Amino acid sequence: MSVAPLPAAAVARFIDDLRRGFARAHDVAAVDRVGVAVSGGPDSVALLLLAAAALPGEVVAATVDHRLRAAGADEAAMVAGLCERLGVPHATLAPATPITGSSLQRRAREARYALLTDWAARQRVDALLTAHHADDQAETLLMRLNRASGLAGLSAIRAARREGGTLLLRPLLAWRRAELRALVEAAGAPFVDDPSNADPRHDRTRVRAALAAMPALDPAALAASVGFLAEAEEAIARLTERLWSELWRGPDRPFAVAGEPRELRRRLLRRALHATRAQHAIGLPAFTDSSNIEPLLDALAARRGATHAGVKVEVHEEGWIFRVAPPRRSL
């Protein structure tokens, strides 16, 4: 079965989006050879068709069979057949050991990205493309708003980021799910609908239904807002990095950041806690980037010392000092 050519306007739009994604990556000068992650769903098939039309002869594709569904092997074979018709080299990837345990979706995602980035490195592609689109972005934003995420979390799906040594690009973040599906149907390309996308046990499925029930919310506009949030996040992250390099001299030297805005203090304090714990080999209590440090920030703002995550933070005129917290007295 042949695949009909895509509209020239759609291909031109995709090329522009792809170039913008490469420009965001800063250290990549030009679009050349790319890898495409293709699950077999309409979104990723649309990405494959667009990439093959935009960069003929410079596209390779891979499908991950998580071995969690019996249909996974057939879907991978379907993608392989489509790639053969398009003249795109294809690989089917599978985990070496079964994916088991709790949080199965998270574990599957981790396995998928590990397989794909390893494959992309071996293929020597300039970037690995995934088919996240505007509806995905809007759903992710709403899910994270509901979890009271900060700016980094609300930046949601990044248009360009690195996973290990692999550049990940999402050139479809301004495209709607419906238009991608229509593109695939008009081309006559095969695709499958993942049954998990309709499973109400998943948070995303419930958010997707809620979004569909509120036509006043425009997923494309929400996705555009995420782009602005991501730009703000990048600017604040760079400023945080500059202040850290200028002001941090070690836990026992004053860290003079008390006059900075709270968001900068939050990031710098978290980093200082990590650095102090690493220097003094503090393993317990546990401390991660998601640990709540708001009470500590409040105490320091009131010029009161406090203890958090095994670290005692003292307030001095010259700045904060970080020490190993004394052991708790037993009753």
Tab-separated table of C-alpha atoms in Angstrom:
chain	number	residue	atom	x	y	z
A	1	MET	CA	0.000	0.000	0.000
A	2	SER	CA	1.457	3.357	-1.053
A	3	VAL	CA	1.477	6.488	1.085
A	4	ALA	CA	0.184	9.700	-0.465
A	5	PRO	CA	2.465	12.762	-0.405
A	6	LEU	CA	1.870	15.262	2.384
A	7	PRO	CA	0.671	18.805	1.639
A	8	ALA	CA	3.622	21.085	0.887
A	9	ALA	CA	2.381	23.624	3.450
A	10	ALA	CA	2.477	21.017	6.230
A	11	VAL	CA	6.018	19.969	5.325
A	12	ALA	CA	7.191	23.603	5.186
A	13	ARG	CA	5.607	24.277	8.582
A	14	PHE	CA	7.343	21.227	10.024
A	15	ILE	CA	10.730	22.321	8.646
A	16	ASP	CA	10.295	25.728	10.314
A	17	ASP	CA	9.374	24.084	13.624
A	18	LEU	CA	12.334	21.726	13.366
A	19	ARG	CA	14.750	24.586	12.706
A	20	ARG	CA	13.402	26.522	15.671
A	21	GLY	CA	13.946	23.468	17.844
A	22	PHE	CA	17.550	23.180	16.709
A	23	ALA	CA	18.053	26.896	17.361
A	24	ARG	CA	16.843	26.393	20.967
A	25	ALA	CA	19.541	23.783	21.436
A	26	HIS	CA	22.196	26.544	21.105
A	27	ASP	CA	25.071	24.220	20.284
A	28	VAL	CA	23.545	22.728	17.122
A	29	ALA	CA	24.028	24.746	13.968
A	30	ALA	CA	21.967	22.924	11.354
A	31	VAL	CA	19.329	20.258	10.807
A	32	ASP	CA	20.959	17.188	9.317
A	33	ARG	CA	20.387	13.551	10.325
A	34	VAL	CA	17.588	12.768	12.790
A	35	GLY	CA	16.140	9.784	14.573
A	36	VAL	CA	12.383	9.451	15.054
A	37	ALA	CA	10.663	7.587	17.884
A	38	VAL	CA	7.574	5.913	16.384
A	39	SER	CA	5.146	4.008	18.592
A	40	GLY	CA	2.633	3.381	15.820
A	41	GLY	CA	0.049	5.844	17.123
A	42	PRO	CA	-1.242	8.587	14.794
A	43	ASP	CA	0.923	11.296	16.397
A	44	SER	CA	4.221	9.485	15.960
A	45	VAL	CA	3.267	8.230	12.482
A	46	ALA	CA	2.565	11.838	11.490
A	47	LEU	CA	6.000	12.784	12.833
A	48	LEU	CA	7.593	10.011	10.775
A	49	LEU	CA	5.801	11.123	7.589
A	50	LEU	CA	6.748	14.770	8.122
A	51	ALA	CA	10.379	13.993	8.916
A	52	ALA	CA	10.743	11.672	5.912
A	53	ALA	CA	9.290	14.359	3.622
A	54	ALA	CA	11.362	17.174	5.122
A	55	LEU	CA	14.714	15.321	5.298
A	56	PRO	CA	14.688	12.595	2.632
A	57	GLY	CA	17.487	10.099	3.149
A	58	GLU	CA	18.459	11.603	6.523
A	59	VAL	CA	15.909	9.900	8.799
A	60	VAL	CA	16.126	6.703	10.834
A	61	ALA	CA	13.324	5.402	13.043
A	62	ALA	CA	12.881	3.148	16.043
A	63	THR	CA	9.940	1.549	17.838
A	64	VAL	CA	10.078	0.345	21.423
A	65	ASP	CA	8.200	-2.849	22.181
A	66	HIS	CA	7.902	-2.721	25.972
A	67	ARG	CA	6.642	-6.313	25.949
A	68	LEU	CA	3.775	-5.259	28.184
A	69	ARG	CA	1.039	-5.950	25.603
A	70	ALA	CA	0.687	-8.858	23.203
A	71	ALA	CA	-0.083	-6.408	20.371
A	72	GLY	CA	3.234	-4.581	20.841
A	73	ALA	CA	5.167	-6.822	18.446
A	74	ASP	CA	2.508	-6.459	15.724
A	75	GLU	CA	2.519	-2.687	16.104
A	76	ALA	CA	6.306	-2.578	15.777
A	77	ALA	CA	6.056	-4.749	12.657
A	78	MET	CA	3.453	-2.351	11.228
A	79	VAL	CA	5.826	0.594	11.738
A	80	ALA	CA	8.683	-1.380	10.186
A	81	GLY	CA	6.537	-2.027	7.105
A	82	LEU	CA	5.638	1.651	6.790
A	83	CYS	CA	9.289	2.661	7.148
A	84	GLU	CA	10.235	0.219	4.392
A	85	ARG	CA	7.743	1.905	2.047
A	86	LEU	CA	9.150	5.313	2.993
A	87	GLY	CA	12.768	4.234	2.569
A	88	VAL	CA	13.517	4.907	6.258
A	89	PRO	CA	15.773	2.442	8.153
A	90	HIS	CA	13.916	1.063	11.178
A	91	ALA	CA	14.824	-0.777	14.374
A	92	THR	CA	12.610	-2.462	16.951
A	93	LEU	CA	13.958	-2.068	20.488
A	94	ALA	CA	12.972	-4.113	23.538
A	95	PRO	CA	14.124	-4.107	27.173
A	96	ALA	CA	16.598	-6.807	28.146
A	97	THR	CA	14.583	-7.640	31.271
A	98	PRO	CA	10.807	-7.474	31.855
A	99	ILE	CA	9.343	-4.195	33.134
A	100	THR	CA	7.675	-4.974	36.446
A	101	GLY	CA	6.773	-3.427	39.778
A	102	SER	CA	4.727	-0.430	40.832
A	103	SER	CA	4.393	2.750	38.733
A	104	LEU	CA	4.470	0.676	35.574
A	105	GLN	CA	3.985	3.669	33.266
A	106	ARG	CA	6.926	5.503	34.824
A	107	ARG	CA	9.136	2.428	34.579
A	108	ALA	CA	8.100	1.905	30.962
A	109	ARG	CA	8.939	5.521	30.161
A	110	GLU	CA	12.375	5.202	31.769
A	111	ALA	CA	13.078	2.000	29.840
A	112	ARG	CA	11.832	3.574	26.600
A	113	TYR	CA	14.070	6.629	26.837
A	114	ALA	CA	17.085	4.535	27.852
A	115	LEU	CA	16.613	2.320	24.799
A	116	LEU	CA	15.944	5.215	22.423
A	117	THR	CA	18.844	7.408	23.547
A	118	ASP	CA	21.268	4.476	23.384
A	119	TRP	CA	20.011	3.680	19.871
A	120	ALA	CA	20.248	7.353	18.816
A	121	ALA	CA	23.852	7.564	20.024
A	122	ARG	CA	24.773	4.479	18.001
A	123	GLN	CA	23.027	5.915	14.937
A	124	ARG	CA	25.013	9.180	15.327
A	125	VAL	CA	21.937	11.321	14.746
A	126	ASP	CA	21.962	15.053	15.508
A	127	ALA	CA	18.698	14.757	17.418
A	128	LEU	CA	16.007	12.313	18.476
A	129	LEU	CA	12.495	13.531	17.624
A	130	THR	CA	9.418	12.623	19.665
A	131	ALA	CA	5.798	13.335	18.777
A	132	HIS	CA	4.617	15.345	21.796
A	133	HIS	CA	2.070	17.916	20.609
A	134	ALA	CA	-0.008	20.847	21.857
A	135	ASP	CA	-2.682	18.664	23.476
A	136	ASP	CA	-0.009	16.708	25.357
A	137	GLN	CA	1.491	19.988	26.519
A	138	ALA	CA	-1.853	21.389	27.705
A	139	GLU	CA	-2.667	18.172	29.587
A	140	THR	CA	0.747	18.157	31.261
A	141	LEU	CA	0.352	21.781	32.304
A	142	LEU	CA	-3.030	21.123	33.933
A	143	MET	CA	-1.725	18.024	35.716
A	144	ARG	CA	1.197	19.967	37.160
A	145	LEU	CA	-0.933	22.948	38.135
A	146	ASN	CA	-3.057	20.503	40.086
A	147	ARG	CA	0.093	19.317	41.893
A	148	ALA	CA	1.146	22.876	42.839
A	149	SER	CA	4.294	22.614	40.716
A	150	GLY	CA	6.793	25.451	40.587
A	151	LEU	CA	8.061	27.198	37.482
A	152	ALA	CA	10.323	24.335	36.433
A	153	GLY	CA	7.411	21.882	36.590
A	154	LEU	CA	5.030	24.234	34.792
A	155	SER	CA	7.521	24.468	31.930
A	156	ALA	CA	6.154	20.968	31.227
A	157	ILE	CA	7.391	19.293	28.025
A	158	ARG	CA	10.530	21.059	26.811
A	159	ALA	CA	10.826	21.765	23.099
A	160	ALA	CA	14.525	20.907	23.287
A	161	ARG	CA	16.507	19.222	26.044
A	162	ARG	CA	19.294	16.731	26.513
A	163	GLU	CA	18.799	13.216	27.814
A	164	GLY	CA	22.321	12.076	28.598
A	165	GLY	CA	24.294	12.931	25.485
A	166	THR	CA	21.279	12.887	23.167
A	167	LEU	CA	19.455	16.006	22.036
A	168	LEU	CA	15.681	15.480	22.298
A	169	LEU	CA	13.513	17.668	20.076
A	170	ARG	CA	9.718	18.004	20.117
A	171	PRO	CA	8.929	19.836	16.844
A	172	LEU	CA	5.154	19.227	17.056
A	173	LEU	CA	4.374	21.194	20.226
A	174	ALA	CA	2.382	23.755	18.224
A	175	TRP	CA	0.375	21.068	16.378
A	176	ARG	CA	-2.983	19.736	17.555
A	177	ARG	CA	-3.705	16.043	17.993
A	178	ALA	CA	-6.637	16.204	15.562
A	179	GLU	CA	-4.641	17.782	12.716
A	180	LEU	CA	-1.886	15.181	13.058
A	181	ARG	CA	-4.426	12.384	12.870
A	182	ALA	CA	-6.069	14.001	9.832
A	183	LEU	CA	-2.661	14.237	8.142
A	184	VAL	CA	-2.028	10.512	8.628
A	185	GLU	CA	-5.515	9.537	7.464
A	186	ALA	CA	-5.234	11.682	4.334
A	187	ALA	CA	-1.878	10.068	3.524
A	188	GLY	CA	-3.383	6.597	3.920
A	189	ALA	CA	-0.678	5.521	6.363
A	190	PRO	CA	-1.445	2.775	8.900
A	191	PHE	CA	-1.622	3.543	12.620
A	192	VAL	CA	-3.019	2.093	15.845
A	193	ASP	CA	-4.756	3.623	18.832
A	194	ASP	CA	-3.129	2.681	22.152
A	195	PRO	CA	-5.920	1.370	24.426
A	196	SER	CA	-4.148	2.814	27.499
A	197	ASN	CA	-5.000	6.305	26.212
A	198	ALA	CA	-8.628	5.632	27.117
A	199	ASP	CA	-7.942	3.993	30.484
A	200	PRO	CA	-9.589	6.164	33.199
A	201	ARG	CA	-7.151	4.830	35.807
A	202	HIS	CA	-4.473	7.130	34.377
A	203	ASP	CA	-4.308	10.788	35.468
A	204	ARG	CA	-3.689	11.975	31.920
A	205	THR	CA	-6.790	10.247	30.616
A	206	ARG	CA	-8.948	11.994	33.213
A	207	VAL	CA	-7.355	15.382	32.500
A	208	ARG	CA	-7.839	14.842	28.759
A	209	ALA	CA	-11.537	14.196	29.310
A	210	ALA	CA	-11.854	17.278	31.530
A	211	LEU	CA	-10.115	19.425	28.922
A	212	ALA	CA	-12.419	18.122	26.187
A	213	ALA	CA	-15.416	19.016	28.375
A	214	MET	CA	-14.235	22.637	28.631
A	215	PRO	CA	-14.200	24.056	25.085
A	216	ALA	CA	-13.382	27.511	26.474
A	217	LEU	CA	-9.872	26.196	27.208
A	218	ASP	CA	-7.726	26.242	24.057
A	219	PRO	CA	-4.965	23.592	24.211
A	220	ALA	CA	-2.898	25.478	21.620
A	221	ALA	CA	-3.010	28.634	23.746
A	222	LEU	CA	-2.137	26.662	26.874
A	223	ALA	CA	0.790	25.094	25.028
A	224	ALA	CA	1.982	28.531	23.904
A	225	SER	CA	1.872	29.725	27.516
A	226	VAL	CA	4.041	26.777	28.498
A	227	GLY	CA	6.588	27.984	25.960
A	228	PHE	CA	6.749	31.373	27.685
A	229	LEU	CA	7.053	29.679	31.077
A	230	ALA	CA	9.935	27.591	29.729
A	231	GLU	CA	11.719	30.754	28.558
A	232	ALA	CA	11.285	32.300	32.011
A	233	GLU	CA	12.569	29.104	33.623
A	234	GLU	CA	15.656	29.156	31.416
A	235	ALA	CA	16.379	32.798	32.301
A	236	ILE	CA	16.028	32.170	36.047
A	237	ALA	CA	18.124	29.004	35.834
A	238	ARG	CA	20.916	30.939	34.141
A	239	LEU	CA	20.774	33.702	36.761
A	240	THR	CA	20.828	31.082	39.521
A	241	GLU	CA	23.914	29.503	37.977
A	242	ARG	CA	25.662	32.875	37.779
A	243	LEU	CA	24.886	33.761	41.403
A	244	TRP	CA	26.024	30.332	42.552
A	245	SER	CA	29.369	30.629	40.762
A	246	GLU	CA	29.884	34.165	42.124
A	247	LEU	CA	28.753	33.691	45.741
A	248	TRP	CA	29.168	30.077	46.869
A	249	ARG	CA	32.546	29.447	48.499
A	250	GLY	CA	31.671	26.403	50.559
A	251	PRO	CA	29.384	25.575	53.497
A	252	ASP	CA	31.555	27.312	56.105
A	253	ARG	CA	31.796	30.601	54.179
A	254	PRO	CA	28.953	33.185	54.233
A	255	PHE	CA	26.474	32.685	51.412
A	256	ALA	CA	25.155	36.217	50.819
A	257	VAL	CA	21.868	35.649	49.010
A	258	ALA	CA	19.338	36.833	51.614
A	259	GLY	CA	18.541	39.929	49.550
A	260	GLU	CA	17.618	38.005	46.393
A	261	PRO	CA	13.989	37.321	45.382
A	262	ARG	CA	12.453	34.266	47.045
A	263	GLU	CA	12.547	32.123	43.899
A	264	LEU	CA	16.291	32.649	43.580
A	265	ARG	CA	16.777	32.043	47.309
A	266	ARG	CA	14.760	28.843	46.992
A	267	ARG	CA	16.956	27.492	44.202
A	268	LEU	CA	20.229	28.619	45.745
A	269	LEU	CA	19.288	27.271	49.182
A	270	ARG	CA	18.357	23.894	47.742
A	271	ARG	CA	21.653	23.758	45.888
A	272	ALA	CA	23.571	24.764	49.028
A	273	LEU	CA	21.879	21.972	50.999
A	274	HIS	CA	22.858	19.449	48.336
A	275	ALA	CA	26.457	20.730	48.314
A	276	THR	CA	26.746	20.663	52.102
A	277	ARG	CA	25.311	17.152	52.356
A	278	ALA	CA	27.712	15.951	49.653
A	279	GLN	CA	30.748	17.544	51.307
A	280	HIS	CA	29.933	16.070	54.712
A	281	ALA	CA	28.562	12.746	53.393
A	282	ILE	CA	25.137	13.308	54.985
A	283	GLY	CA	22.881	10.514	53.776
A	284	LEU	CA	19.992	10.744	56.208
A	285	PRO	CA	17.395	12.107	56.385
A	286	ALA	CA	16.625	11.809	52.693
A	287	PHE	CA	16.645	15.001	50.638
A	288	THR	CA	15.620	15.425	46.982
A	289	ASP	CA	14.781	18.248	44.601
A	290	SER	CA	11.107	17.763	45.466
A	291	SER	CA	11.627	18.056	49.251
A	292	ASN	CA	9.726	20.943	50.833
A	293	ILE	CA	12.088	23.710	52.006
A	294	GLU	CA	9.469	26.461	52.429
A	295	PRO	CA	9.574	26.378	56.275
A	296	LEU	CA	13.352	26.760	56.117
A	297	LEU	CA	13.027	29.699	53.731
A	298	ASP	CA	10.499	31.311	56.083
A	299	ALA	CA	12.813	30.881	59.068
A	300	LEU	CA	15.786	32.372	57.241
A	301	ALA	CA	13.682	35.289	55.996
A	302	ALA	CA	12.820	35.987	59.652
A	303	ARG	CA	16.573	35.840	60.403
A	304	ARG	CA	16.224	32.665	62.432
A	305	GLY	CA	18.573	29.746	62.003
A	306	ALA	CA	16.985	26.366	61.313
A	307	THR	CA	17.836	22.744	60.612
A	308	HIS	CA	16.779	20.836	57.522
A	309	ALA	CA	17.890	17.541	55.937
A	310	GLY	CA	20.715	17.083	58.420
A	311	VAL	CA	22.082	20.584	57.834
A	312	LYS	CA	22.019	23.466	60.313
A	313	VAL	CA	21.740	26.846	58.582
A	314	GLU	CA	22.923	29.828	60.630
A	315	VAL	CA	22.047	33.440	59.840
A	316	HIS	CA	24.943	35.923	60.019
A	317	GLU	CA	25.243	39.506	58.827
A	318	GLU	CA	27.566	38.415	56.040
A	319	GLY	CA	25.325	35.562	54.879
A	320	TRP	CA	24.125	32.054	55.658
A	321	ILE	CA	26.521	29.454	57.081
A	322	PHE	CA	25.872	25.728	56.631
A	323	ARG	CA	27.002	23.156	59.194
A	324	VAL	CA	26.303	19.536	60.021
A	325	ALA	CA	23.270	19.450	62.304
A	326	PRO	CA	23.979	18.053	65.768
A	327	PRO	CA	22.453	14.655	66.469
A	328	ARG	CA	18.999	14.678	67.990
A	329	ARG	CA	18.836	13.978	71.681
A	330	SER	CA	17.190	10.707	72.558
A	331	LEU	CA	14.394	10.837	75.113
